[in-house]
PDB file of C-alpha atoms in Angstrom:
ATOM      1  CA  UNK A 714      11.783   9.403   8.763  1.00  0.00           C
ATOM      2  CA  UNK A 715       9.384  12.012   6.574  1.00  0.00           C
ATOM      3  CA  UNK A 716      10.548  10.090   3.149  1.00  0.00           C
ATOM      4  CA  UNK A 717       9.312   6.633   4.303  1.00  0.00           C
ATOM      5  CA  UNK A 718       6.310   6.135   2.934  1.00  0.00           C
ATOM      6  CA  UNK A 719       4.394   3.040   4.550  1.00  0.00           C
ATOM      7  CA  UNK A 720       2.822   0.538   1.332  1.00  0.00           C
ATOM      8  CA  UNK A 721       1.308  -2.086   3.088  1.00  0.00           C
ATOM      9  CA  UNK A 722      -1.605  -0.158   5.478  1.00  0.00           C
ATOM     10  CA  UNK A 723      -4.703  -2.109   6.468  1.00  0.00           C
ATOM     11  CA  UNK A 724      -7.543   0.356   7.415  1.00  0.00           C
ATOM     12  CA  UNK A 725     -10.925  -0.937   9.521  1.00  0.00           C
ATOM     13  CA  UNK A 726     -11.937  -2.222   6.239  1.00  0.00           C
ATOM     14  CA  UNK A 727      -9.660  -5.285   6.641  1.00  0.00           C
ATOM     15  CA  UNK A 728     -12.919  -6.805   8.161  1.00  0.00           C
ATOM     16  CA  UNK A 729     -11.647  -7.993  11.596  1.00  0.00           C
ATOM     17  CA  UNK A 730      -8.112  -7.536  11.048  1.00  0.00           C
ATOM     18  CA  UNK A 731      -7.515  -4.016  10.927  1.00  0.00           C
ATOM     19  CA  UNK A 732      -8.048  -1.213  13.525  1.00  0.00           C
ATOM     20  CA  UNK A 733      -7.115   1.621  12.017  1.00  0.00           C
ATOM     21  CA  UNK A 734      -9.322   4.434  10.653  1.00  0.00           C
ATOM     22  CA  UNK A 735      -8.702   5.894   7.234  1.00  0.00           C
ATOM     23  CA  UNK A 736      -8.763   9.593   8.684  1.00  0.00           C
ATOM     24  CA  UNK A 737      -6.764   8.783  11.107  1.00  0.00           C
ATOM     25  CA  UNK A 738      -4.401   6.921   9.127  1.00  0.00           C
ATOM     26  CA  UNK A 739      -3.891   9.991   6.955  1.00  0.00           C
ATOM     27  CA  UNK A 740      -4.299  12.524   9.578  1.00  0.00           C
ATOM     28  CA  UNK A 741      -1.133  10.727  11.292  1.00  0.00           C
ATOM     29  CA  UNK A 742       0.778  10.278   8.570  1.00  0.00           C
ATOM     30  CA  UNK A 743       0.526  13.840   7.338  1.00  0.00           C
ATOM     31  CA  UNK A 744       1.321  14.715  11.003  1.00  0.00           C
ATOM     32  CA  UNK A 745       4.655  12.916  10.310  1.00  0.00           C
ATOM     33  CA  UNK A 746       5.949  14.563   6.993  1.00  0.00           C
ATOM     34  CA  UNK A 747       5.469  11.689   5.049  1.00  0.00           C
ATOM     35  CA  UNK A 748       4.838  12.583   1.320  1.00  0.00           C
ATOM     36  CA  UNK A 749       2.074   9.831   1.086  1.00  0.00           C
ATOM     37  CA  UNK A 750       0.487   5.835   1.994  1.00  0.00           C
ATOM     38  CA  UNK A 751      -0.718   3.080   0.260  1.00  0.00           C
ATOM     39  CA  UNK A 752      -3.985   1.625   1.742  1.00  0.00           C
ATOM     40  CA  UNK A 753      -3.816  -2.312   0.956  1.00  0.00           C
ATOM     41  CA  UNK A 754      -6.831  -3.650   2.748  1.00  0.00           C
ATOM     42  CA  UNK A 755      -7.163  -7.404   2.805  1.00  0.00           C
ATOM     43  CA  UNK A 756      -9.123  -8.291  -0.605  1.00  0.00           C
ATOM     44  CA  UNK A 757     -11.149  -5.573  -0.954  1.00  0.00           C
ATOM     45  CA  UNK A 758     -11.121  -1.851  -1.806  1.00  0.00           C
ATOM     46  CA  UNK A 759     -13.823  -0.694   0.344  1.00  0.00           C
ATOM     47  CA  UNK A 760     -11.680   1.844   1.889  1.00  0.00           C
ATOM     48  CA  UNK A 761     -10.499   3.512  -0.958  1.00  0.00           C
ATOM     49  CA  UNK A 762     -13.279   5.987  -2.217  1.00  0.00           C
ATOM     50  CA  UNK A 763     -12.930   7.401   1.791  1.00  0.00           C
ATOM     51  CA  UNK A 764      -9.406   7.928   1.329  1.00  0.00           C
ATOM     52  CA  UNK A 765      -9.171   9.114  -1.629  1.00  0.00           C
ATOM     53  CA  UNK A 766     -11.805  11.712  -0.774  1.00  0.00           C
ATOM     54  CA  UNK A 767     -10.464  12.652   2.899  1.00  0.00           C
ATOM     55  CA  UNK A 768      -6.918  13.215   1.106  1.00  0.00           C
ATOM     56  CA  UNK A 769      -8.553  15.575  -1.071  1.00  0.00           C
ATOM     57  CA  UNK A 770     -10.349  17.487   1.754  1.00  0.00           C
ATOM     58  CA  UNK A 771      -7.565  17.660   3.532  1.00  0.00           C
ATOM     59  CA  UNK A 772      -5.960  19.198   0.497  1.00  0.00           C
ATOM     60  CA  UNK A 773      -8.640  21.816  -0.362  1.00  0.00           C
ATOM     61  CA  UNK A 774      -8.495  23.378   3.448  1.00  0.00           C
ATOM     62  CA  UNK A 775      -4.301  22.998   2.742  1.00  0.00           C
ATOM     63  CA  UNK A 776      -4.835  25.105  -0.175  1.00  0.00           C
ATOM     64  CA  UNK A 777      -7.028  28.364   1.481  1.00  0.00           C
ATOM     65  CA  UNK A 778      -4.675  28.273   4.384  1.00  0.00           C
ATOM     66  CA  UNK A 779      -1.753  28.633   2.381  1.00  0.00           C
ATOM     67  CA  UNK A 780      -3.401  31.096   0.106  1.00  0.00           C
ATOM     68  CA  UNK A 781      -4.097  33.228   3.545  1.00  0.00           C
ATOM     69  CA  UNK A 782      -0.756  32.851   4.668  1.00  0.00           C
ATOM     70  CA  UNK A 783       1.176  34.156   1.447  1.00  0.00           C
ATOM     71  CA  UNK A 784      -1.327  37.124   1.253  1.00  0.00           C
ATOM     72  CA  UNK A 785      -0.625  37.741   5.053  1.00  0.00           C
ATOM     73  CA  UNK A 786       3.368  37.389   4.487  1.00  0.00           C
ATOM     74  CA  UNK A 787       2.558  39.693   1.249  1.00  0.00           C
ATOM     75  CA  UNK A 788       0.832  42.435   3.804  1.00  0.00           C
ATOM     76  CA  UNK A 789       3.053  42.107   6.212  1.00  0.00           C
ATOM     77  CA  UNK A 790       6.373  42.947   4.265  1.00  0.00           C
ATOM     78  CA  UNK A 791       4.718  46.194   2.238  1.00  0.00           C
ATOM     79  CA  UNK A 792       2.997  47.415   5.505  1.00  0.00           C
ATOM     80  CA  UNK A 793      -0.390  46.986   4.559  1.00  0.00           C
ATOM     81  CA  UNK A 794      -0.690  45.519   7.674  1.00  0.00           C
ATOM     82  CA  UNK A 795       1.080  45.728  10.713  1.00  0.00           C
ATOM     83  CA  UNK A 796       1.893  43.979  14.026  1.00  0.00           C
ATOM     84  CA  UNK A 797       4.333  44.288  17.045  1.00  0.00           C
ATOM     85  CA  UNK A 798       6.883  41.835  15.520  1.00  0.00           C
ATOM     86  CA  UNK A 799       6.117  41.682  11.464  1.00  0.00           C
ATOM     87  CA  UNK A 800       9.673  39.216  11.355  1.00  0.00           C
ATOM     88  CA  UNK A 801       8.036  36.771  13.856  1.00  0.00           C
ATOM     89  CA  UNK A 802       4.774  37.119  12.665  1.00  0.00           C
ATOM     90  CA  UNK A 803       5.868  36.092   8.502  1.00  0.00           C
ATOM     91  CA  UNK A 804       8.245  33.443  10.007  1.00  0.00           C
ATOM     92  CA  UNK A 805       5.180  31.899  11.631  1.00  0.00           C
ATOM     93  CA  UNK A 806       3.357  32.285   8.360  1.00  0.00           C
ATOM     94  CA  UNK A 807       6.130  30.773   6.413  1.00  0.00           C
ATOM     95  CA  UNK A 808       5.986  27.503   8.809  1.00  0.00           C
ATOM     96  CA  UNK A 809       2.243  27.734   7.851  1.00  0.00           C
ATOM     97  CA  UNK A 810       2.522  27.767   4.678  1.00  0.00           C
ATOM     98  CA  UNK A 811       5.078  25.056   4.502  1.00  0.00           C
ATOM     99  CA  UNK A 812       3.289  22.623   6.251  1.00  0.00           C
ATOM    100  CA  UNK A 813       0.530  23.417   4.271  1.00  0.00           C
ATOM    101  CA  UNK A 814       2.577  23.085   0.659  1.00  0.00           C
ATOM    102  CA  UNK A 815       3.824  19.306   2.265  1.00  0.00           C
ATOM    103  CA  UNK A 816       0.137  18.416   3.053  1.00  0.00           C
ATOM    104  CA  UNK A 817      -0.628  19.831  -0.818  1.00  0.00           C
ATOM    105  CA  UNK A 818       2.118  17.366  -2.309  1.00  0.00           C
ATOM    106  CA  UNK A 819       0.647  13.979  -0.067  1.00  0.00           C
ATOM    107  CA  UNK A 820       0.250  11.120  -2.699  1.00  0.00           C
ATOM    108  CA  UNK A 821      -2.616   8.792  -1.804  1.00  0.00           C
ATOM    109  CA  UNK A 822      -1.449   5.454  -3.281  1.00  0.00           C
ATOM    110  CA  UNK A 823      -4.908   3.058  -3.862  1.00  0.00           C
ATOM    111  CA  UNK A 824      -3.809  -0.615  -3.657  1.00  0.00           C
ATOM    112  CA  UNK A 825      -4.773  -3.818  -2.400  1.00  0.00           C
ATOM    113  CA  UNK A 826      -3.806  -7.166  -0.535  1.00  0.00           C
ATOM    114  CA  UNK A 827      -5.064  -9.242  -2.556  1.00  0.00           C
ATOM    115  CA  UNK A 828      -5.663 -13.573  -2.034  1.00  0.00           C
ATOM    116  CA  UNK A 829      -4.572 -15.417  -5.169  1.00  0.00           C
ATOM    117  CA  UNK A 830      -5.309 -19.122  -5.000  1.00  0.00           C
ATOM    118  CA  UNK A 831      -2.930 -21.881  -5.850  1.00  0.00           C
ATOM    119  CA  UNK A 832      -5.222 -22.945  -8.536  1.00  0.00           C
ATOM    120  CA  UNK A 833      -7.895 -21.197 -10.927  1.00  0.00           C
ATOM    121  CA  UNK A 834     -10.044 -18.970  -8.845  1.00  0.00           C
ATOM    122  CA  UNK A 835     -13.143 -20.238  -9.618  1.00  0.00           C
ATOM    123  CA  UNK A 836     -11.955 -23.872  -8.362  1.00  0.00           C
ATOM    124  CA  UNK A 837     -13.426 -24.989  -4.734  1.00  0.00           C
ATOM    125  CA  UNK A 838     -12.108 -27.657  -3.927  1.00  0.00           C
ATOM    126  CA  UNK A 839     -11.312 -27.694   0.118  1.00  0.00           C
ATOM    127  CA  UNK A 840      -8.183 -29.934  -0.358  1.00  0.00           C
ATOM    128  CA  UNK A 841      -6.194 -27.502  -2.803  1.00  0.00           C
ATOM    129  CA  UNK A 842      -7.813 -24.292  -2.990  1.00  0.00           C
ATOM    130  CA  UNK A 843      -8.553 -23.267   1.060  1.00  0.00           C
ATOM    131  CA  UNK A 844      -5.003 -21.816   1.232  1.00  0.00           C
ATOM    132  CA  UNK A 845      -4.369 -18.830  -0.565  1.00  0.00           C
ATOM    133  CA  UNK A 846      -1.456 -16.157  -0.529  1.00  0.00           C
ATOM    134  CA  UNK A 847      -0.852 -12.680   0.200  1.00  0.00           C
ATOM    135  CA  UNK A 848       0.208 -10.521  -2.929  1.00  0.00           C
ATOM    136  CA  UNK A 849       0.066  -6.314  -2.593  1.00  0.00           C
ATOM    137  CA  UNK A 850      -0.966  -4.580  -5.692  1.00  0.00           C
ATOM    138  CA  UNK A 851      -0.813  -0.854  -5.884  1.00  0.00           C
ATOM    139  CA  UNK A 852      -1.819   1.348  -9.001  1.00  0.00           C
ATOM    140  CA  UNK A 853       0.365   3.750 -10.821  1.00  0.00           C
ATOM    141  CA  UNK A 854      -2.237   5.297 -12.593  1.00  0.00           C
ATOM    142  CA  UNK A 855      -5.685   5.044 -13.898  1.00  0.00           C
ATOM    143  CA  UNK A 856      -5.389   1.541 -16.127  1.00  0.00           C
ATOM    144  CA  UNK A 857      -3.940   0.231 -13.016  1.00  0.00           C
ATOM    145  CA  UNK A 858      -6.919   1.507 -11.103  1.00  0.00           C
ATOM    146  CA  UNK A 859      -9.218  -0.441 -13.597  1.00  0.00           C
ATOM    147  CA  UNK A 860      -7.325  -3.553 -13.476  1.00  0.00           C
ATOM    148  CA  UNK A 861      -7.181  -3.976  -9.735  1.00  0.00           C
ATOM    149  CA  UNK A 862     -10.507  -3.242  -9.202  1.00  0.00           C
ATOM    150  CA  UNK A 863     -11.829  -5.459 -12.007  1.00  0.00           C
ATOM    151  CA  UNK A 864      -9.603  -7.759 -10.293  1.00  0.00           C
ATOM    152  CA  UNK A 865     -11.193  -7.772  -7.177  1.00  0.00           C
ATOM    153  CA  UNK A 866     -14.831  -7.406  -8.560  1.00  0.00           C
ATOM    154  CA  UNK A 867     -14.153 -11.040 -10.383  1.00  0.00           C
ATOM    155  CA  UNK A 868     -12.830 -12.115  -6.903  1.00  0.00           C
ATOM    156  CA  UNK A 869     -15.896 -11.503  -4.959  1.00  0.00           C
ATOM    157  CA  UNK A 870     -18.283 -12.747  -7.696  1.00  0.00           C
ATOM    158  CA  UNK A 871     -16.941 -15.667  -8.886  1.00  0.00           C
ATOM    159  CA  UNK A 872     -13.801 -16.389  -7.136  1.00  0.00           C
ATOM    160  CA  UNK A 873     -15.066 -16.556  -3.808  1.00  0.00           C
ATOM    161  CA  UNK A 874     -14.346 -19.443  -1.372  1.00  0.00           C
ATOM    162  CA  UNK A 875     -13.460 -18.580   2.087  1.00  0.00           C
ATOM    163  CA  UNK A 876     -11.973 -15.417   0.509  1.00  0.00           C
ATOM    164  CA  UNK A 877     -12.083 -13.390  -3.244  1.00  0.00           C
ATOM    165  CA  UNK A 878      -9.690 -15.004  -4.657  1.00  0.00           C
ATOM    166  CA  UNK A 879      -7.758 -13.718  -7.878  1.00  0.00           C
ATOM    167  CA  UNK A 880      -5.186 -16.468  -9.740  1.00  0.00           C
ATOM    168  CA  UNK A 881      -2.057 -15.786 -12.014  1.00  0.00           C
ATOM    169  CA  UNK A 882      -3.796 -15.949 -14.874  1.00  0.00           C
ATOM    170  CA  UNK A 883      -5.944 -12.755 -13.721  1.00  0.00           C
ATOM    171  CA  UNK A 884      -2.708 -10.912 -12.725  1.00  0.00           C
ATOM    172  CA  UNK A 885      -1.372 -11.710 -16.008  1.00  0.00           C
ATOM    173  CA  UNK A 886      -4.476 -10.568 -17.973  1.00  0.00           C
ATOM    174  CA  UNK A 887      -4.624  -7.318 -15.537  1.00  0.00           C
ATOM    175  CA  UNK A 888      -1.360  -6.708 -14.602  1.00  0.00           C
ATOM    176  CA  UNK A 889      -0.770  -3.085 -16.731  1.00  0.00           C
ATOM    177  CA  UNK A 890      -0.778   0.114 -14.197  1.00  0.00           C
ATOM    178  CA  UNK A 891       0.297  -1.937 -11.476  1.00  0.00           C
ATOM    179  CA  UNK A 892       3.247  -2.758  -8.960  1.00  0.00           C
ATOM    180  CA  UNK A 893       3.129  -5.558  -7.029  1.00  0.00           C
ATOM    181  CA  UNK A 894       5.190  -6.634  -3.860  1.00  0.00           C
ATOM    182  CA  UNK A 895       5.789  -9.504  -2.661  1.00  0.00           C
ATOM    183  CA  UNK A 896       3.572  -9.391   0.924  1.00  0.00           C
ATOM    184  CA  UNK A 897       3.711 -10.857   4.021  1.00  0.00           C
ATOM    185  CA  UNK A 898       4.740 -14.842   5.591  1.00  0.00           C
ATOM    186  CA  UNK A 899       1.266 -15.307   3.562  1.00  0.00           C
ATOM    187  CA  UNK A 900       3.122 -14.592   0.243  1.00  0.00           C
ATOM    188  CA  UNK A 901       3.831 -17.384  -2.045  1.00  0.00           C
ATOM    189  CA  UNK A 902       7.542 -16.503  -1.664  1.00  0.00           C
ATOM    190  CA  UNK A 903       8.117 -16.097   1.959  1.00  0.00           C
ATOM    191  CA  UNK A 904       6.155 -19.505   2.386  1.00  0.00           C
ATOM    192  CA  UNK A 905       8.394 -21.709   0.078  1.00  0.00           C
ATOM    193  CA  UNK A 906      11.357 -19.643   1.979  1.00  0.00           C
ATOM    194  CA  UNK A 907      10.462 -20.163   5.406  1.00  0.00           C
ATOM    195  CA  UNK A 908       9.526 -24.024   4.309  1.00  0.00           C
ATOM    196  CA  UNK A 909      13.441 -23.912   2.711  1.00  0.00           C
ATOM    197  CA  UNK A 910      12.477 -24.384  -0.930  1.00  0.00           C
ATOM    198  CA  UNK A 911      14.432 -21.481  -2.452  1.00  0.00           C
ATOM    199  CA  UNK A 912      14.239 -22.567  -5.795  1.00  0.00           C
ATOM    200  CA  UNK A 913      10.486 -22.625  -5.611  1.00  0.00           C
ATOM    201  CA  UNK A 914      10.628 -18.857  -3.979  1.00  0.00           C
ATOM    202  CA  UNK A 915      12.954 -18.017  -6.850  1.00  0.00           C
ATOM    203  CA  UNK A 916      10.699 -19.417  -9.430  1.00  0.00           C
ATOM    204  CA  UNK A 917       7.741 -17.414  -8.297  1.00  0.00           C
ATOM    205  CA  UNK A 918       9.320 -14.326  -8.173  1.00  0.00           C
ATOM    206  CA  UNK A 919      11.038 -14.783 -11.353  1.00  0.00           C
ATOM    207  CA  UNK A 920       7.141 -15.272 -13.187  1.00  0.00           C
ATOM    208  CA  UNK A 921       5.905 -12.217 -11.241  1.00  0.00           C
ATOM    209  CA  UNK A 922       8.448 -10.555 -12.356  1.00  0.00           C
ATOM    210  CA  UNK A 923       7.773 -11.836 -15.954  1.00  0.00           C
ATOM    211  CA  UNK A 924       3.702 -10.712 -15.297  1.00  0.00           C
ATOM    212  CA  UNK A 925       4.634  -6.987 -14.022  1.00  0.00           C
ATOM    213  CA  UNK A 926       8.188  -6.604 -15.365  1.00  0.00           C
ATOM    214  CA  UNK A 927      11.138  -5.115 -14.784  1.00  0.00           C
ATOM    215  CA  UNK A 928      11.051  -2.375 -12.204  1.00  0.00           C
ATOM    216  CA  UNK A 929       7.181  -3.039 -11.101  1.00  0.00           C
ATOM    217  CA  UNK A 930       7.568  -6.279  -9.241  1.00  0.00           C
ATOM    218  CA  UNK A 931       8.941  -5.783  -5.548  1.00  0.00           C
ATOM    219  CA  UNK A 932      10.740  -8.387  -3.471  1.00  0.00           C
ATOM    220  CA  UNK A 933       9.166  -7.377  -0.078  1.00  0.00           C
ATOM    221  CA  UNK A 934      11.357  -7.071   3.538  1.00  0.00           C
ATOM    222  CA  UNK A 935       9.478  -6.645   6.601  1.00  0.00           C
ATOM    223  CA  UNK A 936      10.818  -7.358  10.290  1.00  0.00           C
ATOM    224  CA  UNK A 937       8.036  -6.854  13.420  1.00  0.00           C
ATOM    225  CA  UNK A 938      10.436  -9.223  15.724  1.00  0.00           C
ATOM    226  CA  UNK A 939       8.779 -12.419  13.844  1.00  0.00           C
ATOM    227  CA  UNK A 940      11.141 -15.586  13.360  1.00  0.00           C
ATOM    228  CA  UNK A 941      10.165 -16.587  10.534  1.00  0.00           C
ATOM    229  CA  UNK A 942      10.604 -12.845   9.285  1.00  0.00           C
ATOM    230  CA  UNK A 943      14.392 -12.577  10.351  1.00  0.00           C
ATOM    231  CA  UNK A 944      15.372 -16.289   9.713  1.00  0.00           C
ATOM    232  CA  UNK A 945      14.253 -15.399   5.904  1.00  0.00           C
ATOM    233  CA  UNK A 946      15.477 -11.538   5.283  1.00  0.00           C
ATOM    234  CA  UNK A 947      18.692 -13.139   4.085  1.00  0.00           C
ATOM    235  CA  UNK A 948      17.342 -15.085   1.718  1.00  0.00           C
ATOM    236  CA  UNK A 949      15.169 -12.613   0.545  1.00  0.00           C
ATOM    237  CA  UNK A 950      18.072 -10.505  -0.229  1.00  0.00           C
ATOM    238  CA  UNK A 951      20.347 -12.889  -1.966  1.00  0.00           C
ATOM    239  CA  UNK A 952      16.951 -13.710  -3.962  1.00  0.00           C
ATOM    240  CA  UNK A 953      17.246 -10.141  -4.762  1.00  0.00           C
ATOM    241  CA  UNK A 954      21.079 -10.017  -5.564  1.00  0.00           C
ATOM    242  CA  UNK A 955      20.791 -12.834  -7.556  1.00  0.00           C
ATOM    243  CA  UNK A 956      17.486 -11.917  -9.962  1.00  0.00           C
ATOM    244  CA  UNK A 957      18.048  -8.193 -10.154  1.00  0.00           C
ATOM    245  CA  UNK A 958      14.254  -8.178  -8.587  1.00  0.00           C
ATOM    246  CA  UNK A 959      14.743  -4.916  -6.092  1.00  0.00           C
ATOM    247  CA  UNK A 960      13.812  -5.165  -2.648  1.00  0.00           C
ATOM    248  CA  UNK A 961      11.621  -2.805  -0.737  1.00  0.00           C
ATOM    249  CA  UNK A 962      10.919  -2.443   3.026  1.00  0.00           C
ATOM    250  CA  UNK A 963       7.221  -1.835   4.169  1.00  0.00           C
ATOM    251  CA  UNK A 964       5.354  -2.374   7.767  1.00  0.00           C
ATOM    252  CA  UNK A 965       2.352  -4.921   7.361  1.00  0.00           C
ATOM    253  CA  UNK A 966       0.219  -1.915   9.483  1.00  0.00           C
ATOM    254  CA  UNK A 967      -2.959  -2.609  11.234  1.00  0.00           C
ATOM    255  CA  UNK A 968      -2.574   0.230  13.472  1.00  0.00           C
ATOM    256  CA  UNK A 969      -1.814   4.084  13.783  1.00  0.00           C
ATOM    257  CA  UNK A 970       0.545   3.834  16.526  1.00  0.00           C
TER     258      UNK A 970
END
């Protein structure tokens, strides 16, 4: 499937959740043809600076090989240079330089899994703030950049409580540059569907909707053979049908294979 692009990656710095490497994450997915990832680590973006840069490695080596292979296809089709079998020899540079133009294009998508609490973040209260959901932020562009990690800098520093901890009042304030899905059985509205209170789900996706509007709020499908996962996919859809919200299908990935 080189178009699927997988939004919802957890790298090793998912402290003792995820097991993937970042290089190898990349690495594999390039391997694959797919045109980019989103690395969503849980609450943090420790990973990101070590994507970001590997991507662009990656990239730069992409770049000299295909500037070798056009100069070599170049050479070999004026007979500058010469081999036993120049039309094998330019179609194996082609398929070089291909691969390499696919690698060039990769999109490195910096995002986040982020905890919000049910209540302000800064409130500690075991009794109503120790559970908190799963929400996926990923940034279009630089402002979103900014946001998110302000985001999770306030989370660590003052929201902190078993987890950082971000509330809908932050997403509100810092939701510009962003696109959010809806997460895992952790999200706020796979837990009020799997507990059968669909006008609760349908009330929280209608406000993040509100917070990220139209077209950058996702309603999130995911199926890894999970019960609770397949008794609520229909749900999720007519939750979709019936708000407009759209739906998007991700892995919740903690490993390369």
């Amino acid at each position: 499937m080189p178009q699927f692009v997988h939004l919802h990656v957890h790298t090793q710095y998912s402290i003792l959740d995820g097991q993937a490497s970042v290089q190898r994450l990349v690495d594999k997915a390039m391997a694959d043809g797919q045109p980019g990832i989103a690395v969503t680590d849980h609450g943090d973006m420790f990973g990101i600076k070590e994507f970001y840069n590997y991507v662009q490695k990656v990239k730069g080596k992409c770049k000299d090989k295909a500037a070798e292979a056009e100069a070599r296809i170049a050479a070999l089709r004026d007979g500058t240079e010469t081999c036993a079998d120049p039309a094998a020899e330019i179609a194996k540079c082609e398929r070089q330089l291909e691969e390499c133009r696919r690698k060039l294009a990769f999109k490195p998508i910096i995002g986040c899994e982020v905890y919000v609490s049910p209540r302000k973040h800064t409130d500690k209260i075991h009794e109503f703030d120790s559970e908190n959901r799963h929400l996926v932020l990923l940034c279009k562009n630089n402002t979103g950049y900014q946001n998110l990690a302000a985001m999770v800098s306030e989370a660590w520093i003052n929201g902190f409580y078993n987890k950082p901890r971000v509330d809908d009042e932050m997403l509100e304030a810092h939701s510009e540059g962003l696109i959010a899905l809806s997460a895992c059985l952790a999200g706020d509205i796979p837990r009020a569907l799997v507990r059968g209170d669909y006008d609760a789900a349908k009330e929280k996706a209608l406000k993040y909707n509100r917070i990220f509007g139209q077209g950058n709020f996702y309603i999130e499908l995911q199926d890894h053979g999970i019960r609770e996962q397949k008794q609520i996919a229909p749900m999720l859809i007519a939750l979709s049908q019936e708000t407009g919200i759209p739906l998007v299908v991700t892995n919740d990935c903690h490993y390369i294979h």
